[in-house]
Tab-separated table of C-alpha atoms in Angstrom:
chain	number	residue	atom	x	y	z
Q	1	UNK	CA	-59.541	-59.937	-59.663
Q	2	UNK	CA	-56.082	-61.030	-60.713
Q	3	UNK	CA	-55.688	-64.825	-60.659
Q	4	UNK	CA	-52.627	-66.529	-59.285
Q	5	UNK	CA	-50.213	-67.253	-62.148
Q	6	UNK	CA	-51.152	-70.724	-63.320
Q	7	UNK	CA	-47.513	-71.792	-63.618
Q	8	UNK	CA	-47.144	-71.566	-59.820
Q	9	UNK	CA	-49.951	-74.006	-59.079
Q	10	UNK	CA	-49.871	-77.779	-59.487
Q	11	UNK	CA	-53.202	-79.239	-58.418
Q	12	UNK	CA	-52.777	-82.773	-59.766
Q	13	UNK	CA	-55.634	-84.814	-61.199
Q	14	UNK	CA	-59.079	-83.738	-60.044
Q	15	UNK	CA	-61.862	-86.253	-60.603
Q	16	UNK	CA	-65.234	-84.889	-61.661
Q	17	UNK	CA	-67.593	-86.141	-58.945
Q	18	UNK	CA	-70.562	-86.529	-61.304
Q	19	UNK	CA	-68.475	-88.759	-63.547
Q	20	UNK	CA	-67.279	-90.718	-60.518
Q	21	UNK	CA	-70.881	-91.363	-59.589
Q	22	UNK	CA	-71.622	-92.719	-63.049
Q	23	UNK	CA	-68.651	-95.109	-62.919
Q	24	UNK	CA	-69.594	-96.316	-59.406
Q	25	UNK	CA	-66.041	-96.854	-58.110
Q	26	UNK	CA	-65.538	-99.582	-55.529
Q	27	UNK	CA	-63.957	-97.040	-53.178
Q	28	UNK	CA	-63.925	-93.277	-52.759
Q	29	UNK	CA	-60.693	-91.832	-54.241
Q	30	UNK	CA	-58.173	-90.973	-51.541
Q	31	UNK	CA	-58.117	-87.239	-52.303
Q	32	UNK	CA	-61.762	-86.944	-51.231
Q	33	UNK	CA	-61.426	-88.873	-47.968
Q	34	UNK	CA	-61.175	-86.523	-44.992
Q	35	UNK	CA	-59.050	-86.957	-41.918
Q	36	UNK	CA	-60.993	-88.391	-38.991
Q	37	UNK	CA	-61.395	-85.021	-37.224
Q	38	UNK	CA	-62.975	-83.453	-40.330
Q	39	UNK	CA	-65.459	-86.187	-41.175
Q	40	UNK	CA	-69.130	-85.309	-40.745
Q	41	UNK	CA	-71.320	-86.950	-38.152
Q	42	UNK	CA	-74.400	-87.976	-40.065
Q	43	UNK	CA	-76.682	-88.459	-37.076
Q	44	UNK	CA	-80.160	-87.013	-37.574
Q	45	UNK	CA	-80.474	-86.088	-33.893
Q	46	UNK	CA	-79.416	-82.469	-34.310
Q	47	UNK	CA	-81.832	-81.771	-37.177
Q	48	UNK	CA	-84.454	-80.649	-34.695
Q	49	UNK	CA	-82.279	-77.759	-33.574
Q	50	UNK	CA	-82.145	-76.399	-37.128
Q	51	UNK	CA	-85.675	-75.090	-36.657
Q	52	UNK	CA	-84.198	-72.509	-34.271
Q	53	UNK	CA	-82.434	-70.669	-37.112
Q	54	UNK	CA	-84.153	-67.263	-37.275
Q	55	UNK	CA	-86.688	-66.479	-39.975
Q	56	UNK	CA	-87.075	-62.888	-41.161
Q	57	UNK	CA	-90.332	-61.845	-42.819
Q	58	UNK	CA	-89.140	-59.336	-45.410
Q	59	UNK	CA	-92.666	-58.036	-46.013
Q	60	UNK	CA	-92.776	-56.844	-42.390
Q	61	UNK	CA	-89.610	-54.802	-42.936
Q	62	UNK	CA	-91.254	-52.986	-45.839
Q	63	UNK	CA	-94.185	-51.695	-43.774
Q	64	UNK	CA	-92.588	-48.489	-42.545
Q	65	UNK	CA	-92.785	-47.198	-38.960
Q	66	UNK	CA	-94.987	-49.843	-37.423
Q	67	UNK	CA	-94.796	-52.210	-34.487
Q	68	UNK	CA	-94.320	-55.063	-36.950
Q	69	UNK	CA	-91.297	-53.309	-38.441
Q	70	UNK	CA	-89.708	-52.774	-35.027
Q	71	UNK	CA	-90.270	-56.404	-34.053
Q	72	UNK	CA	-88.738	-57.624	-37.296
Q	73	UNK	CA	-85.752	-55.257	-36.925
Q	74	UNK	CA	-85.177	-56.583	-33.394
Q	75	UNK	CA	-85.312	-60.127	-34.732
Q	76	UNK	CA	-82.896	-59.194	-37.537
Q	77	UNK	CA	-80.451	-57.674	-35.034
Q	78	UNK	CA	-80.571	-60.814	-32.859
Q	79	UNK	CA	-80.133	-63.031	-35.948
Q	80	UNK	CA	-77.013	-61.151	-37.076
Q	81	UNK	CA	-75.495	-60.933	-33.600
Q	82	UNK	CA	-76.265	-64.410	-32.276
Q	83	UNK	CA	-76.385	-66.564	-35.411
Q	84	UNK	CA	-74.855	-64.759	-38.389
Q	85	UNK	CA	-77.469	-66.628	-40.438
Q	86	UNK	CA	-81.182	-66.242	-41.094
Q	87	UNK	CA	-83.803	-67.327	-43.615
Q	88	UNK	CA	-85.798	-64.685	-45.513
Q	89	UNK	CA	-89.427	-65.344	-46.403
Q	90	UNK	CA	-91.888	-63.148	-48.327
Q	91	UNK	CA	-88.963	-61.539	-50.159
Q	92	UNK	CA	-91.091	-60.514	-53.140
Q	93	UNK	CA	-88.979	-62.188	-55.847
Q	94	UNK	CA	-91.134	-64.048	-58.347
Q	95	UNK	CA	-91.233	-67.747	-57.541
Q	96	UNK	CA	-91.256	-68.554	-61.239
Q	97	UNK	CA	-87.849	-66.885	-61.524
Q	98	UNK	CA	-86.518	-69.067	-58.698
Q	99	UNK	CA	-87.709	-72.144	-60.576
Q	100	UNK	CA	-86.180	-70.863	-63.818
Q	101	UNK	CA	-82.706	-70.238	-62.382
Q	102	UNK	CA	-82.757	-73.604	-60.652
Q	103	UNK	CA	-83.690	-75.334	-63.907
Q	104	UNK	CA	-81.019	-73.434	-65.861
Q	105	UNK	CA	-78.367	-74.377	-63.288
Q	106	UNK	CA	-79.402	-78.020	-63.169
Q	107	UNK	CA	-79.595	-78.244	-66.961
Q	108	UNK	CA	-76.023	-76.922	-67.113
Q	109	UNK	CA	-74.724	-79.489	-64.624
Q	110	UNK	CA	-76.466	-82.287	-66.552
Q	111	UNK	CA	-74.635	-81.414	-69.777
Q	112	UNK	CA	-71.953	-83.866	-70.997
Q	113	UNK	CA	-68.601	-83.330	-69.291
Q	114	UNK	CA	-66.890	-82.245	-72.510
Q	115	UNK	CA	-69.455	-79.442	-72.932
Q	116	UNK	CA	-68.966	-78.182	-69.345
Q	117	UNK	CA	-65.193	-78.336	-69.709
Q	118	UNK	CA	-65.386	-75.662	-72.395
Q	119	UNK	CA	-65.810	-73.331	-69.403
Q	120	UNK	CA	-63.165	-74.898	-67.196
Q	121	UNK	CA	-61.965	-73.014	-64.130
Q	122	UNK	CA	-58.236	-72.386	-64.487
Q	123	UNK	CA	-56.089	-73.168	-61.419
Q	124	UNK	CA	-55.862	-70.152	-59.127
Q	125	UNK	CA	-59.051	-68.566	-60.431
Q	126	UNK	CA	-62.618	-68.615	-59.157
Q	127	UNK	CA	-64.665	-68.332	-62.371
Q	128	UNK	CA	-65.774	-71.205	-64.550
Q	129	UNK	CA	-66.568	-74.889	-64.045
Q	130	UNK	CA	-64.640	-77.180	-61.727
Q	131	UNK	CA	-63.291	-76.942	-58.199
Q	132	UNK	CA	-62.175	-73.634	-56.695
Q	133	UNK	CA	-59.729	-73.047	-53.832
Q	134	UNK	CA	-57.432	-75.940	-54.809
Q	135	UNK	CA	-53.752	-74.999	-54.653
Q	136	UNK	CA	-51.739	-78.219	-54.213
Q	137	UNK	CA	-51.617	-81.826	-55.362
Q	138	UNK	CA	-52.139	-83.240	-51.874
Q	139	UNK	CA	-55.060	-80.985	-50.876
Q	140	UNK	CA	-58.309	-82.741	-49.967
Q	141	UNK	CA	-61.076	-82.202	-52.510
Q	142	UNK	CA	-64.754	-81.424	-51.975
Q	143	UNK	CA	-67.495	-83.726	-53.282
Q	144	UNK	CA	-68.922	-80.946	-55.393
Q	145	UNK	CA	-68.945	-79.517	-58.896
Q	146	UNK	CA	-68.970	-75.730	-59.078
Q	147	UNK	CA	-69.812	-73.204	-61.741
Q	148	UNK	CA	-68.961	-69.613	-60.799
Q	149	UNK	CA	-69.284	-66.307	-62.638
Q	150	UNK	CA	-68.487	-62.687	-61.873
Q	151	UNK	CA	-71.546	-60.492	-62.430
Q	152	UNK	CA	-71.059	-56.870	-61.388
Q	153	UNK	CA	-69.360	-54.561	-62.196
Q	154	UNK	CA	-69.145	-55.805	-65.773
Q	155	UNK	CA	-65.351	-55.602	-65.892
Q	156	UNK	CA	-65.120	-58.645	-63.589
Q	157	UNK	CA	-67.002	-60.784	-66.109
Q	158	UNK	CA	-65.225	-63.267	-68.329
Q	159	UNK	CA	-67.553	-63.547	-71.369
Q	160	UNK	CA	-65.799	-66.723	-72.561
Q	161	UNK	CA	-67.070	-68.522	-69.453
Q	162	UNK	CA	-70.758	-67.670	-69.973
Q	163	UNK	CA	-72.307	-70.837	-71.429
Q	164	UNK	CA	-74.274	-70.995	-74.669
Q	165	UNK	CA	-76.082	-74.102	-73.370
Q	166	UNK	CA	-78.679	-74.230	-71.990
Q	167	UNK	CA	-79.886	-71.433	-74.296
Q	168	UNK	CA	-81.810	-69.565	-71.595
Q	169	UNK	CA	-78.998	-69.678	-69.015
Q	170	UNK	CA	-77.502	-66.206	-69.511
Q	171	UNK	CA	-80.783	-64.302	-69.810
Q	172	UNK	CA	-82.222	-66.042	-66.752
Q	173	UNK	CA	-79.089	-65.331	-64.727
Q	174	UNK	CA	-79.158	-61.639	-65.692
Q	175	UNK	CA	-82.745	-61.201	-64.437
Q	176	UNK	CA	-82.119	-63.265	-61.307
Q	177	UNK	CA	-78.972	-61.327	-60.451
Q	178	UNK	CA	-80.725	-57.966	-60.701
Q	179	UNK	CA	-83.414	-59.160	-58.290
Q	180	UNK	CA	-80.904	-60.557	-55.798
Q	181	UNK	CA	-78.832	-57.359	-56.001
Q	182	UNK	CA	-81.877	-55.308	-55.019
Q	183	UNK	CA	-82.635	-57.723	-52.172
Q	184	UNK	CA	-79.054	-57.387	-50.873
Q	185	UNK	CA	-79.231	-53.593	-51.034
Q	186	UNK	CA	-82.500	-53.578	-49.093
Q	187	UNK	CA	-81.261	-56.077	-46.509
Q	188	UNK	CA	-78.159	-53.960	-45.918
Q	189	UNK	CA	-80.381	-50.934	-45.297
Q	190	UNK	CA	-82.305	-52.832	-42.641
Q	191	UNK	CA	-79.116	-54.272	-41.148
Q	192	UNK	CA	-77.750	-50.722	-40.895
Q	193	UNK	CA	-80.982	-49.598	-39.210
Q	194	UNK	CA	-80.784	-52.536	-36.792
Q	195	UNK	CA	-77.336	-51.236	-35.779
Q	196	UNK	CA	-78.637	-47.715	-35.181
Q	197	UNK	CA	-76.877	-46.395	-38.301
Q	198	UNK	CA	-78.137	-44.344	-41.236
Q	199	UNK	CA	-79.895	-46.780	-43.565
Q	200	UNK	CA	-77.735	-45.816	-46.567
Q	201	UNK	CA	-74.383	-46.081	-44.791
Q	202	UNK	CA	-73.306	-49.332	-46.453
Q	203	UNK	CA	-74.536	-48.359	-49.909
Q	204	UNK	CA	-72.638	-45.074	-49.694
Q	205	UNK	CA	-69.537	-46.790	-48.349
Q	206	UNK	CA	-69.396	-49.725	-50.782
Q	207	UNK	CA	-69.271	-47.775	-54.043
Q	208	UNK	CA	-70.072	-49.931	-57.086
Q	209	UNK	CA	-70.675	-53.193	-55.245
Q	210	UNK	CA	-69.161	-56.435	-56.498
Q	211	UNK	CA	-71.519	-59.335	-57.138
Q	212	UNK	CA	-70.734	-62.926	-58.111
Q	213	UNK	CA	-72.667	-66.169	-58.307
Q	214	UNK	CA	-71.544	-69.717	-57.615
Q	215	UNK	CA	-73.691	-72.727	-58.418
Q	216	UNK	CA	-72.825	-75.883	-56.496
Q	217	UNK	CA	-73.946	-79.374	-57.475
Q	218	UNK	CA	-73.484	-82.166	-54.934
Q	219	UNK	CA	-74.100	-85.608	-56.459
Q	220	UNK	CA	-74.990	-88.527	-54.202
Q	221	UNK	CA	-71.948	-90.120	-52.541
Q	222	UNK	CA	-71.719	-93.790	-51.569
Q	223	UNK	CA	-69.769	-92.855	-48.422
Q	224	UNK	CA	-71.062	-89.498	-47.145
Q	225	UNK	CA	-69.401	-90.251	-43.803
Q	226	UNK	CA	-65.948	-89.913	-45.401
Q	227	UNK	CA	-66.259	-86.742	-47.484
Q	228	UNK	CA	-67.383	-83.129	-47.332
Q	229	UNK	CA	-69.444	-81.437	-50.004
Q	230	UNK	CA	-67.787	-78.098	-49.216
Q	231	UNK	CA	-65.015	-77.397	-46.726
Q	232	UNK	CA	-65.716	-75.262	-43.621
Q	233	UNK	CA	-65.320	-71.542	-44.302
Q	234	UNK	CA	-66.748	-68.097	-43.724
Q	235	UNK	CA	-67.551	-65.826	-46.676
Q	236	UNK	CA	-65.436	-62.839	-47.652
Q	237	UNK	CA	-68.519	-60.928	-48.788
Q	238	UNK	CA	-70.706	-58.434	-46.964
Q	239	UNK	CA	-73.793	-60.584	-47.512
Q	240	UNK	CA	-74.314	-64.012	-49.048
Q	241	UNK	CA	-77.709	-65.116	-50.371
Q	242	UNK	CA	-78.305	-68.842	-50.859
Q	243	UNK	CA	-81.085	-70.502	-52.809
Q	244	UNK	CA	-81.298	-74.228	-52.099
Q	245	UNK	CA	-82.727	-76.537	-54.757
Q	246	UNK	CA	-86.133	-78.074	-54.171
Q	247	UNK	CA	-86.320	-81.683	-53.011
Q	248	UNK	CA	-82.578	-81.880	-52.428
Q	249	UNK	CA	-80.859	-83.291	-49.382
Q	250	UNK	CA	-80.249	-81.210	-46.251
Q	251	UNK	CA	-76.633	-80.263	-46.867
Q	252	UNK	CA	-75.821	-76.847	-45.366
Q	253	UNK	CA	-74.506	-76.854	-41.799
Q	254	UNK	CA	-73.445	-73.890	-39.655
Q	255	UNK	CA	-71.069	-73.943	-36.712
Q	256	UNK	CA	-72.824	-72.839	-33.521
Q	257	UNK	CA	-71.461	-73.369	-30.007
Q	258	UNK	CA	-68.861	-75.728	-31.522
Q	259	UNK	CA	-71.530	-78.002	-33.022
Q	260	UNK	CA	-72.569	-78.344	-36.646
Q	261	UNK	CA	-76.245	-77.428	-37.011
Q	262	UNK	CA	-78.026	-78.520	-40.232
Q	263	UNK	CA	-80.143	-75.884	-41.954
Q	264	UNK	CA	-83.475	-77.205	-43.151
Q	265	UNK	CA	-84.471	-74.935	-46.050
Q	266	UNK	CA	-87.921	-73.343	-45.957
Q	267	UNK	CA	-89.592	-73.644	-49.379
Q	268	UNK	CA	-89.125	-70.481	-51.479
Q	269	UNK	CA	-86.990	-68.817	-48.778
Q	270	UNK	CA	-83.415	-67.574	-49.084
Q	271	UNK	CA	-80.746	-68.391	-46.526
Q	272	UNK	CA	-78.717	-65.229	-45.859
Q	273	UNK	CA	-75.478	-64.986	-43.942
Q	274	UNK	CA	-73.200	-62.223	-42.732
Q	275	UNK	CA	-69.797	-62.111	-44.420
Q	276	UNK	CA	-66.356	-61.140	-43.129
Q	277	UNK	CA	-66.832	-57.564	-44.385
Q	278	UNK	CA	-69.735	-56.847	-42.011
Q	279	UNK	CA	-67.822	-58.468	-39.147
Q	280	UNK	CA	-64.917	-56.075	-39.726
Q	281	UNK	CA	-67.109	-52.993	-40.150
Q	282	UNK	CA	-69.025	-53.716	-36.914
Q	283	UNK	CA	-65.803	-54.623	-35.057
Q	284	UNK	CA	-67.166	-58.114	-34.418
Q	285	UNK	CA	-70.647	-57.158	-33.215
Q	286	UNK	CA	-72.170	-58.972	-36.195
Q	287	UNK	CA	-69.980	-61.991	-36.969
Q	288	UNK	CA	-69.478	-64.084	-40.063
Q	289	UNK	CA	-70.060	-67.726	-39.222
Q	290	UNK	CA	-68.241	-70.848	-40.328
Q	291	UNK	CA	-70.340	-73.172	-42.480
Q	292	UNK	CA	-69.897	-76.256	-44.633
Q	293	UNK	CA	-71.869	-78.697	-46.800
Q	294	UNK	CA	-72.264	-82.437	-46.389
Q	295	UNK	CA	-73.419	-85.014	-48.922
Q	296	UNK	CA	-76.099	-87.697	-49.032
Q	297	UNK	CA	-75.932	-91.345	-50.033
Q	298	UNK	CA	-78.956	-91.261	-52.344
Q	299	UNK	CA	-80.051	-87.656	-52.956
Q	300	UNK	CA	-78.286	-84.910	-54.854
Q	301	UNK	CA	-78.369	-81.215	-53.957
Q	302	UNK	CA	-78.154	-77.949	-55.854
Q	303	UNK	CA	-77.388	-74.553	-54.340
Q	304	UNK	CA	-77.171	-71.151	-56.010
Q	305	UNK	CA	-75.083	-68.699	-54.012
Q	306	UNK	CA	-74.807	-64.945	-54.592
Q	307	UNK	CA	-71.994	-62.954	-52.994
Q	308	UNK	CA	-72.411	-59.196	-52.504
Q	309	UNK	CA	-69.365	-57.154	-51.468
Q	310	UNK	CA	-67.842	-53.660	-51.610
Q	311	UNK	CA	-65.978	-52.286	-54.604
Q	312	UNK	CA	-62.365	-53.467	-54.820
Q	313	UNK	CA	-61.168	-49.854	-54.440
Q	314	UNK	CA	-62.757	-49.352	-51.014
Q	315	UNK	CA	-60.723	-49.041	-47.813
Q	316	UNK	CA	-62.371	-50.864	-44.921
Q	317	UNK	CA	-61.966	-51.011	-41.173
Q	318	UNK	CA	-64.112	-50.951	-38.033
Q	319	UNK	CA	-66.569	-48.049	-37.980
Q	320	UNK	CA	-66.053	-45.565	-35.122
Q	321	UNK	CA	-69.576	-46.284	-33.809
Q	322	UNK	CA	-68.345	-49.705	-32.676
Q	323	UNK	CA	-65.175	-48.591	-30.904
Q	324	UNK	CA	-64.904	-47.540	-27.257
Q	325	UNK	CA	-62.890	-48.393	-24.161
Q	326	UNK	CA	-64.776	-51.675	-23.770
Q	327	UNK	CA	-64.528	-52.516	-27.465
Q	328	UNK	CA	-60.993	-51.865	-28.720
Q	329	UNK	CA	-60.286	-52.035	-32.432
Q	330	UNK	CA	-59.993	-55.702	-33.467
Q	331	UNK	CA	-59.254	-55.267	-37.174
Q	332	UNK	CA	-56.858	-53.103	-39.175
Q	333	UNK	CA	-57.857	-50.961	-42.137
Q	334	UNK	CA	-57.252	-52.594	-45.497
Q	335	UNK	CA	-58.128	-52.384	-49.170
Q	336	UNK	CA	-61.050	-54.659	-50.030
Q	337	UNK	CA	-59.526	-55.691	-53.349
Q	338	UNK	CA	-56.402	-56.779	-51.491
Q	339	UNK	CA	-58.518	-58.844	-49.101
Q	340	UNK	CA	-60.474	-60.373	-51.999
Q	341	UNK	CA	-57.256	-61.483	-53.665
Q	342	UNK	CA	-56.109	-62.986	-50.368
Q	343	UNK	CA	-59.438	-64.799	-49.964
Q	344	UNK	CA	-59.579	-66.380	-53.430
Q	345	UNK	CA	-55.952	-67.483	-53.264
Q	346	UNK	CA	-56.380	-69.299	-49.942
Q	347	UNK	CA	-57.892	-72.723	-49.417
Q	348	UNK	CA	-61.127	-72.914	-47.475
Q	349	UNK	CA	-60.085	-73.383	-43.855
Q	350	UNK	CA	-62.638	-72.147	-41.359
Q	351	UNK	CA	-62.265	-68.432	-40.629
Q	352	UNK	CA	-58.526	-68.443	-41.196
Q	353	UNK	CA	-58.718	-65.941	-44.067
Q	354	UNK	CA	-59.976	-63.288	-41.635
Q	355	UNK	CA	-56.591	-63.424	-39.868
Q	356	UNK	CA	-55.554	-61.120	-42.732
Q	357	UNK	CA	-57.424	-58.273	-41.020
Q	358	UNK	CA	-57.174	-59.138	-37.326
Q	359	UNK	CA	-55.125	-57.089	-34.894
Q	360	UNK	CA	-53.362	-59.544	-32.602
Q	361	UNK	CA	-52.419	-58.376	-29.133
Q	362	UNK	CA	-48.791	-59.068	-28.229
Q	363	UNK	CA	-49.843	-61.193	-25.261
Q	364	UNK	CA	-52.072	-63.479	-27.311
Q	365	UNK	CA	-50.938	-66.445	-29.303
């Protein structure tokens, strides 16, 4: 993916939030302090509702033509249509591998700053260590350190950004990524089936799918009521698979009925969400959902996020199965690579990036 020319972007000084935590500043730097309307409400009252987020038992989907399979497919369809998010249990990925990738990620974030800065994310790009989606000197910053890498196809990789420390990082990531890729491919088959489509429709359509990983580390923040760990956004992918670190704070929140609902992670489960690509292909039947991350005063949080999307060469638009007189076409056809470039060169701002593809009626504002 072509980065924005660095000369066009002036992002100003960006404090490393881990280093800020070590120095214990008397006040949160101004660039991290959100406007009043954006600040999180840290009440615990809504945590109870997070138990409503659907849970999909992957082992039931693997059983073939059984009543259990049909029940799980119905649950998957409702999850995608009503929530855009679900947790996957019994996914079959070795739990030791989940522990290994979490340790490798955490060991990387605990390296000295000068070591991590060898892999610095250049302005206008989305690979490396730092903060992505920052395009101006006055833009509000997230209370988060990121490390992102392109994985598949290999041409999107930047070998100079793959760390040599910790020593096991690269090998662990390679094994983990293969397992998550297979999980995404299987989930897309079941999502297709839940829509009444041929199970291989997305695999055939996507070509050589693009896969990337982003590791997010959220240090404790002395004023979690003033900052956001990650700005509200939807994902440009087809599917996103999130592994949340053990014993971390509850940080992920999804927007549902105009309220932010915290997602309590189930141990050893993945949180999966629908991306903008599936929303476009289903003409809005399955919607991508806005989500964000908040911070905690005392606890840190690690998340490992895998994005799975079509090849950059693919042309996308609503599938004819989702168009009729009651469901007019809501999105134009576009090149996925073009949309990806638009996405990574826009700041995170709710679902605004999807305006790129929307067809706006003349009578609407």
